[in-house]
CSV table of C-alpha atoms and ligand atoms in Angstrom, one decimal:
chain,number,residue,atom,x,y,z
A,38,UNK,CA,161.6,166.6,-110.1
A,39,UNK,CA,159.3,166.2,-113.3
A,40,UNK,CA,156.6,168.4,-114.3
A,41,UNK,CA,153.6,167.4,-116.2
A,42,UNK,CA,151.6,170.5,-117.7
A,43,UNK,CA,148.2,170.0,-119.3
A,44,UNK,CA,147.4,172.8,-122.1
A,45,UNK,CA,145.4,174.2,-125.0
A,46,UNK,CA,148.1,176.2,-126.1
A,47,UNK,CA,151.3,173.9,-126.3
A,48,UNK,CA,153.6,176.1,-128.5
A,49,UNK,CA,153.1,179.1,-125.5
A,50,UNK,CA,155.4,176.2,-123.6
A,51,UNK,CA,157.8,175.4,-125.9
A,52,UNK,CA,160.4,178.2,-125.4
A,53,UNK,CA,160.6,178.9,-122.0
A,54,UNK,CA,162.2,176.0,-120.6
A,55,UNK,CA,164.7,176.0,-122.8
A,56,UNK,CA,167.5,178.3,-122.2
A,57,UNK,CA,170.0,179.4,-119.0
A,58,UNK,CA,169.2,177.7,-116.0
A,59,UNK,CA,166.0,175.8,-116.4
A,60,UNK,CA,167.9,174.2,-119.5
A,61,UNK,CA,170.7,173.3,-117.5
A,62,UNK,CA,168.8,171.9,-114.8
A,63,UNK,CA,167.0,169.3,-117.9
A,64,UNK,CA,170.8,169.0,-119.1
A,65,UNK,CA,171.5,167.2,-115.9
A,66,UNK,CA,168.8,165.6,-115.0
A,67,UNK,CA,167.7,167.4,-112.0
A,68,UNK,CA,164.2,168.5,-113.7
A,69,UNK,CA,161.7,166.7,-116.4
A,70,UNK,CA,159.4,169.3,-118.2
A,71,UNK,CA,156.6,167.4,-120.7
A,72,UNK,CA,154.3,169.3,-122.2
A,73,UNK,CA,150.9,167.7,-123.2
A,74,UNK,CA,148.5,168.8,-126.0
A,75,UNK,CA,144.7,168.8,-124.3
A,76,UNK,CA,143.1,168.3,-127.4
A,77,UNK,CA,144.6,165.1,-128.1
A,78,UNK,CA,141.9,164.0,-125.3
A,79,UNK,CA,138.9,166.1,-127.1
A,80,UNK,CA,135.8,164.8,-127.9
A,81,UNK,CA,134.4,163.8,-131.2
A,82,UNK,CA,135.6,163.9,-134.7
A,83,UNK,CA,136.7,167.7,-134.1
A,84,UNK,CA,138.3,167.0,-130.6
A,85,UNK,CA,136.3,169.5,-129.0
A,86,UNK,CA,137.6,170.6,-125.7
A,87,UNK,CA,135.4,173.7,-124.9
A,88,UNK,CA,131.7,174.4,-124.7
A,89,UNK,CA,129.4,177.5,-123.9
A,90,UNK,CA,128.9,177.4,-119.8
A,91,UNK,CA,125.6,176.5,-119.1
A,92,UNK,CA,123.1,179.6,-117.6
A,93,UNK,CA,124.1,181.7,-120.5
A,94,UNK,CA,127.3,184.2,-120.5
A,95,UNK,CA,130.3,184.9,-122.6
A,96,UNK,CA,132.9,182.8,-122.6
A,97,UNK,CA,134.0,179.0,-123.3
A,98,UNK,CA,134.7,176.5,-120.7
A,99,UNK,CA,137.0,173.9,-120.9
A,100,UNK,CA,134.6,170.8,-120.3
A,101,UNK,CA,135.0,168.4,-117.7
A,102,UNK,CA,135.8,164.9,-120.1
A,103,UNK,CA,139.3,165.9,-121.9
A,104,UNK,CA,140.5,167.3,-118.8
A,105,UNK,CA,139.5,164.0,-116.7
A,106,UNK,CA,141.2,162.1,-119.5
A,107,UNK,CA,144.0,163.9,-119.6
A,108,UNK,CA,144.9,164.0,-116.1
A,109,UNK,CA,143.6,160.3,-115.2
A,110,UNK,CA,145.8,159.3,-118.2
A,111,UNK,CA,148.6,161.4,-116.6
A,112,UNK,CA,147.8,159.5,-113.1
A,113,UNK,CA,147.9,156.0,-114.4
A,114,UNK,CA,151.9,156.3,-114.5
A,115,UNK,CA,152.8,157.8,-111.0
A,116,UNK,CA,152.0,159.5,-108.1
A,117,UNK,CA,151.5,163.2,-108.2
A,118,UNK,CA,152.2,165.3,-104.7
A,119,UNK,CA,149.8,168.3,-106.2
A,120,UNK,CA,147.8,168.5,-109.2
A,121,UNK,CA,147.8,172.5,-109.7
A,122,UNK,CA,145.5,174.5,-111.7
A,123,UNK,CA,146.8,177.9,-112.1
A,124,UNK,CA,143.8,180.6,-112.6
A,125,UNK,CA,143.3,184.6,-111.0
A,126,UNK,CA,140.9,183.3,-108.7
A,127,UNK,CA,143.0,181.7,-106.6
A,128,UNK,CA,145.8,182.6,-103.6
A,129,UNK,CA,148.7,183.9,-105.0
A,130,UNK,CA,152.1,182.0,-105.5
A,131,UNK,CA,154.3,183.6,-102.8
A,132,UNK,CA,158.3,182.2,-102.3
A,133,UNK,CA,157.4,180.2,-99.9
A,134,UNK,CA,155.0,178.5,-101.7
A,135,UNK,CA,157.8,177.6,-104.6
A,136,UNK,CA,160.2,176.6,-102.1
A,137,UNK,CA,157.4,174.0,-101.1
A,138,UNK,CA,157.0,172.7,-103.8
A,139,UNK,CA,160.5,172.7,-105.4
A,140,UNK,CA,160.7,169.7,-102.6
A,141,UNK,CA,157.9,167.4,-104.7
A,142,UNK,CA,159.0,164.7,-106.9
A,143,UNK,CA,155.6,165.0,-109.7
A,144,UNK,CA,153.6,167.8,-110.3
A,145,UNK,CA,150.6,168.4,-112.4
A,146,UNK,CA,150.1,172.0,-114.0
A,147,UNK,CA,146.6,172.4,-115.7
A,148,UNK,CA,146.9,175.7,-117.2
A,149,UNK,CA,142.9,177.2,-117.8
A,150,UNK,CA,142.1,179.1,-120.9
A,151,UNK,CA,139.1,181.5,-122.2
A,152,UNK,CA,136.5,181.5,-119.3
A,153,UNK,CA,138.1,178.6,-117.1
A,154,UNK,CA,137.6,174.6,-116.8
A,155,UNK,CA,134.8,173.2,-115.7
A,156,UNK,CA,134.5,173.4,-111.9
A,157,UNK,CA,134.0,169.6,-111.0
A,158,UNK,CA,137.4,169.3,-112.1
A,159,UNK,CA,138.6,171.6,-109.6
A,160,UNK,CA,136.5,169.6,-107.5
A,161,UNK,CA,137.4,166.4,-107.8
A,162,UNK,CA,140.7,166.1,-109.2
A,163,UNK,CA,142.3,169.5,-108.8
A,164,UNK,CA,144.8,169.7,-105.3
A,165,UNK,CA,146.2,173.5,-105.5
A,166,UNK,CA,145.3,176.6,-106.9
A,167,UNK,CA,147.4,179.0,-107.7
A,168,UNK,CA,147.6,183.0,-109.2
A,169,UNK,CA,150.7,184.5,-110.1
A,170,UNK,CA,149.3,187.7,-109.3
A,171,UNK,CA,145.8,190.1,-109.3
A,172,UNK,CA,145.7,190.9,-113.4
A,173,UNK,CA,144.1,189.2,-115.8
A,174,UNK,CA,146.6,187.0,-118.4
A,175,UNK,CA,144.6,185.0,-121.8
A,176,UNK,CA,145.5,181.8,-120.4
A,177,UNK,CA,147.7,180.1,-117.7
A,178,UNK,CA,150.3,179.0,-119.7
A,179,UNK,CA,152.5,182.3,-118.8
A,180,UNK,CA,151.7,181.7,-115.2
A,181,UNK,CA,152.5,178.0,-115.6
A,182,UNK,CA,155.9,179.0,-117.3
A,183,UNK,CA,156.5,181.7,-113.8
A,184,UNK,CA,155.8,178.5,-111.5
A,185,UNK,CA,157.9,176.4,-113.5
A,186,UNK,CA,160.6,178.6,-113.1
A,187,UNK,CA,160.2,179.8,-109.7
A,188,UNK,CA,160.2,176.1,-108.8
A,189,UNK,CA,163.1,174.7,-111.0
A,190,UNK,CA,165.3,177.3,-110.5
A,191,UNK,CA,164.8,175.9,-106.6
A,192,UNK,CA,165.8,172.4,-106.8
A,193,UNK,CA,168.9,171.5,-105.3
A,194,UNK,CA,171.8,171.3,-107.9
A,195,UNK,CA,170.4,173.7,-110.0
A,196,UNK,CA,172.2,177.0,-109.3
A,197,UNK,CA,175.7,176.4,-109.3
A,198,UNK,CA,176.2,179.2,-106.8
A,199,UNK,CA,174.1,177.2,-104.1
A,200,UNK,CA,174.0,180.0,-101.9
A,201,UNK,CA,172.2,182.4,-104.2
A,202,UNK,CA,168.8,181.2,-104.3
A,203,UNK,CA,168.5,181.9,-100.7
A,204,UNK,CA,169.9,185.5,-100.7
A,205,UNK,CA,167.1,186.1,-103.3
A,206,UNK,CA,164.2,188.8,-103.2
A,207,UNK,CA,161.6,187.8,-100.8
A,208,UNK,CA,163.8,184.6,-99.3
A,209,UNK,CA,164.2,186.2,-96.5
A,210,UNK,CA,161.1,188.4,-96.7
A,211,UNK,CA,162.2,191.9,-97.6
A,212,UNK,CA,163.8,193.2,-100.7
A,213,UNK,CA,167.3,192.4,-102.6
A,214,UNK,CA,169.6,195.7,-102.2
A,215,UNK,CA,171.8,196.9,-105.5
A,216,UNK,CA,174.5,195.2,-107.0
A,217,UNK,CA,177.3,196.7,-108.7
A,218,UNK,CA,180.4,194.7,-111.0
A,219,UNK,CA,183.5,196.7,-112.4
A,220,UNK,CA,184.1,199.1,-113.5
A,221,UNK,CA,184.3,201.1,-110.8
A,222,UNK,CA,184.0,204.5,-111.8
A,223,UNK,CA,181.9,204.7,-115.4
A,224,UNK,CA,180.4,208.2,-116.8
A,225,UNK,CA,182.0,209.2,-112.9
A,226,UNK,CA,178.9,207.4,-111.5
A,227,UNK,CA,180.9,205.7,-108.5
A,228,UNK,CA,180.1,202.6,-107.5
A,229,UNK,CA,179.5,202.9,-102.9
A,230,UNK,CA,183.0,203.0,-101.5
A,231,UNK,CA,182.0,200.4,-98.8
A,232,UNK,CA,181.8,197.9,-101.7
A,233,UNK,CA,185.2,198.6,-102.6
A,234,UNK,CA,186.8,199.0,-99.1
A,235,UNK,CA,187.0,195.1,-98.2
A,236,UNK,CA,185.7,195.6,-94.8
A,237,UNK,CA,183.6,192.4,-95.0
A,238,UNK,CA,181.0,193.5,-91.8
A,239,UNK,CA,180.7,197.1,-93.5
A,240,UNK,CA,179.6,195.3,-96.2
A,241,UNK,CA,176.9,193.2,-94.9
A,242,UNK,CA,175.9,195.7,-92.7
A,243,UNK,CA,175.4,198.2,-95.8
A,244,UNK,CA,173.4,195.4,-97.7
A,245,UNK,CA,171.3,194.6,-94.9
A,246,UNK,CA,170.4,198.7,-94.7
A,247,UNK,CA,170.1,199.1,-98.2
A,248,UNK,CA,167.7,196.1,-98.3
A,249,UNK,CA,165.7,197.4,-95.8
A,250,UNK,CA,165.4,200.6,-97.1
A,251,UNK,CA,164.5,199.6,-100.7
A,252,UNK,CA,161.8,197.6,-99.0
A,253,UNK,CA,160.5,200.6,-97.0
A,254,UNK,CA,160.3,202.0,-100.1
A,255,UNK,CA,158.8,200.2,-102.7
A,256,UNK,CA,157.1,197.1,-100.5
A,257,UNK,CA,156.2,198.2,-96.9
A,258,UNK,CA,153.8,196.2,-96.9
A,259,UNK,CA,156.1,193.5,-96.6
A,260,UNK,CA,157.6,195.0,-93.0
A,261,UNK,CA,153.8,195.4,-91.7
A,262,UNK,CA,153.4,192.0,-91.8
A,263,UNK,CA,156.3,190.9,-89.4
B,1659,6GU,CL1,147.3,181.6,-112.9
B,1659,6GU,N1,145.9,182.6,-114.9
B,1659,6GU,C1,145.3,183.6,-115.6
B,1659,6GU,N2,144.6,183.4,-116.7
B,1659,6GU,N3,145.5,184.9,-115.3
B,1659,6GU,C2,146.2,185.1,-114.2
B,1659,6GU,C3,146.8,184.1,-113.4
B,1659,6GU,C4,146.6,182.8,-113.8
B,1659,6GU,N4,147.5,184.7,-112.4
B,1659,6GU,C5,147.3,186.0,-112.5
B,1659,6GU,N5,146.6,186.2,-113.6
């Protein structure tokens, strides 16, 4: 898969990528991350990319020519399955939603900054919008980096244990239960015997209740919706 992300604010890109297993999936060639600079597409002498909206208010907009450039520019080389622009007003990224689109080969990420982009881009050339949750962030260059990751982390190949992406959190709609490694006794806080008997269906059993009740109790609102 390669990945395309539009931004004002390159350098809040440039470390996230680039360590554990997003780094390893770039080492063998299962994902392409470029970052591009917006303001190599601004307008003018002083590449301006922002403007006061019009009908008075606070706040800049991103105006409608760089971003058109940039992403037209972007298009000219291939085929993109969804050009994204990740904002707050907009439905939130859920699992299932990454597991979608860890299945595209190109995807554009046009991350919004101070009030938001001008809205004939999310007319016109804008496919999916996404939130990563219901709070306000400075930009969506964070949220871009929690897609990115959600996504990559996804793609076949990339987690060498290929069975562990799908015994996530939220994979199969409820909770992840504890986990526990050696020792087994430390400060005498005793790791469950089930996990140390060996009696495989005890085990999963167990898991499955302790998911469930972790679930209950932080998320119920994930067992309403079933
Ligand atoms: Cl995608 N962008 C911004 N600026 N804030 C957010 C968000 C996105 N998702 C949640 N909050």
């Amino acid at each position: 898969m390669r990945v395309d992300i539009i931004t004002v604010v390159p350098e809040l890109l440039k470390g996230p990528f680039d360590h554990s297993i997003l780094k390893r999936a770039q080492e063998k060639g299962l994902f392409e991350i470029y970052v591009h600079d917006l303001k190599k597409f601004g307008i003018g002498k002083f590449n301006q990319i922002d403007d006061y909206q019009y009908g008075g208010g606070a706040g800049m907009v991103l105006r409608v020519e760089p971003l058109f450039q940039a992403i037209t520019t972007l298009q000219q080389h291939r085929d993109y399955d969804d050009i994204i622009f990740m904002t707050p007003d907009a439905p939130v990224l859920t699992q299932s939603e990454a597991n979608k689109i860890s299945l595209y080969e190109n995807v554009m990420i046009v991350c919004g900054h101070y009030k938001g982009i001008d809205q004939r881009i999310r007319d016109h050339l804008i496919t999916k919008e996404l939130s990563i949750g219901d709070y306000v962030l400075s930009g969506g260059e964070l949220a871009a980096a929690v897609l990115v990751d959600a996504i990559g982390r996804l793609i076949p190949g990339v987690l060498n244990d290929g069975s562990s992406a799908l015994t996530d959190s939220f994979q199969d709609g409820v909770l992840s239960g504890p986990v526990y490694t050696r020792p087994a006794i430390f400060n005498d806080w005793a790791v469950p015997d089930v996990l140390v008997s060996g009696h495989e269906k005890k085990i999963s059993d167990w898991r499955h209740e302790q998911s469930l009740i972790r679930t209950q109790n932080i998320r119920p609102d994930l067992l309403e919706n079933e």
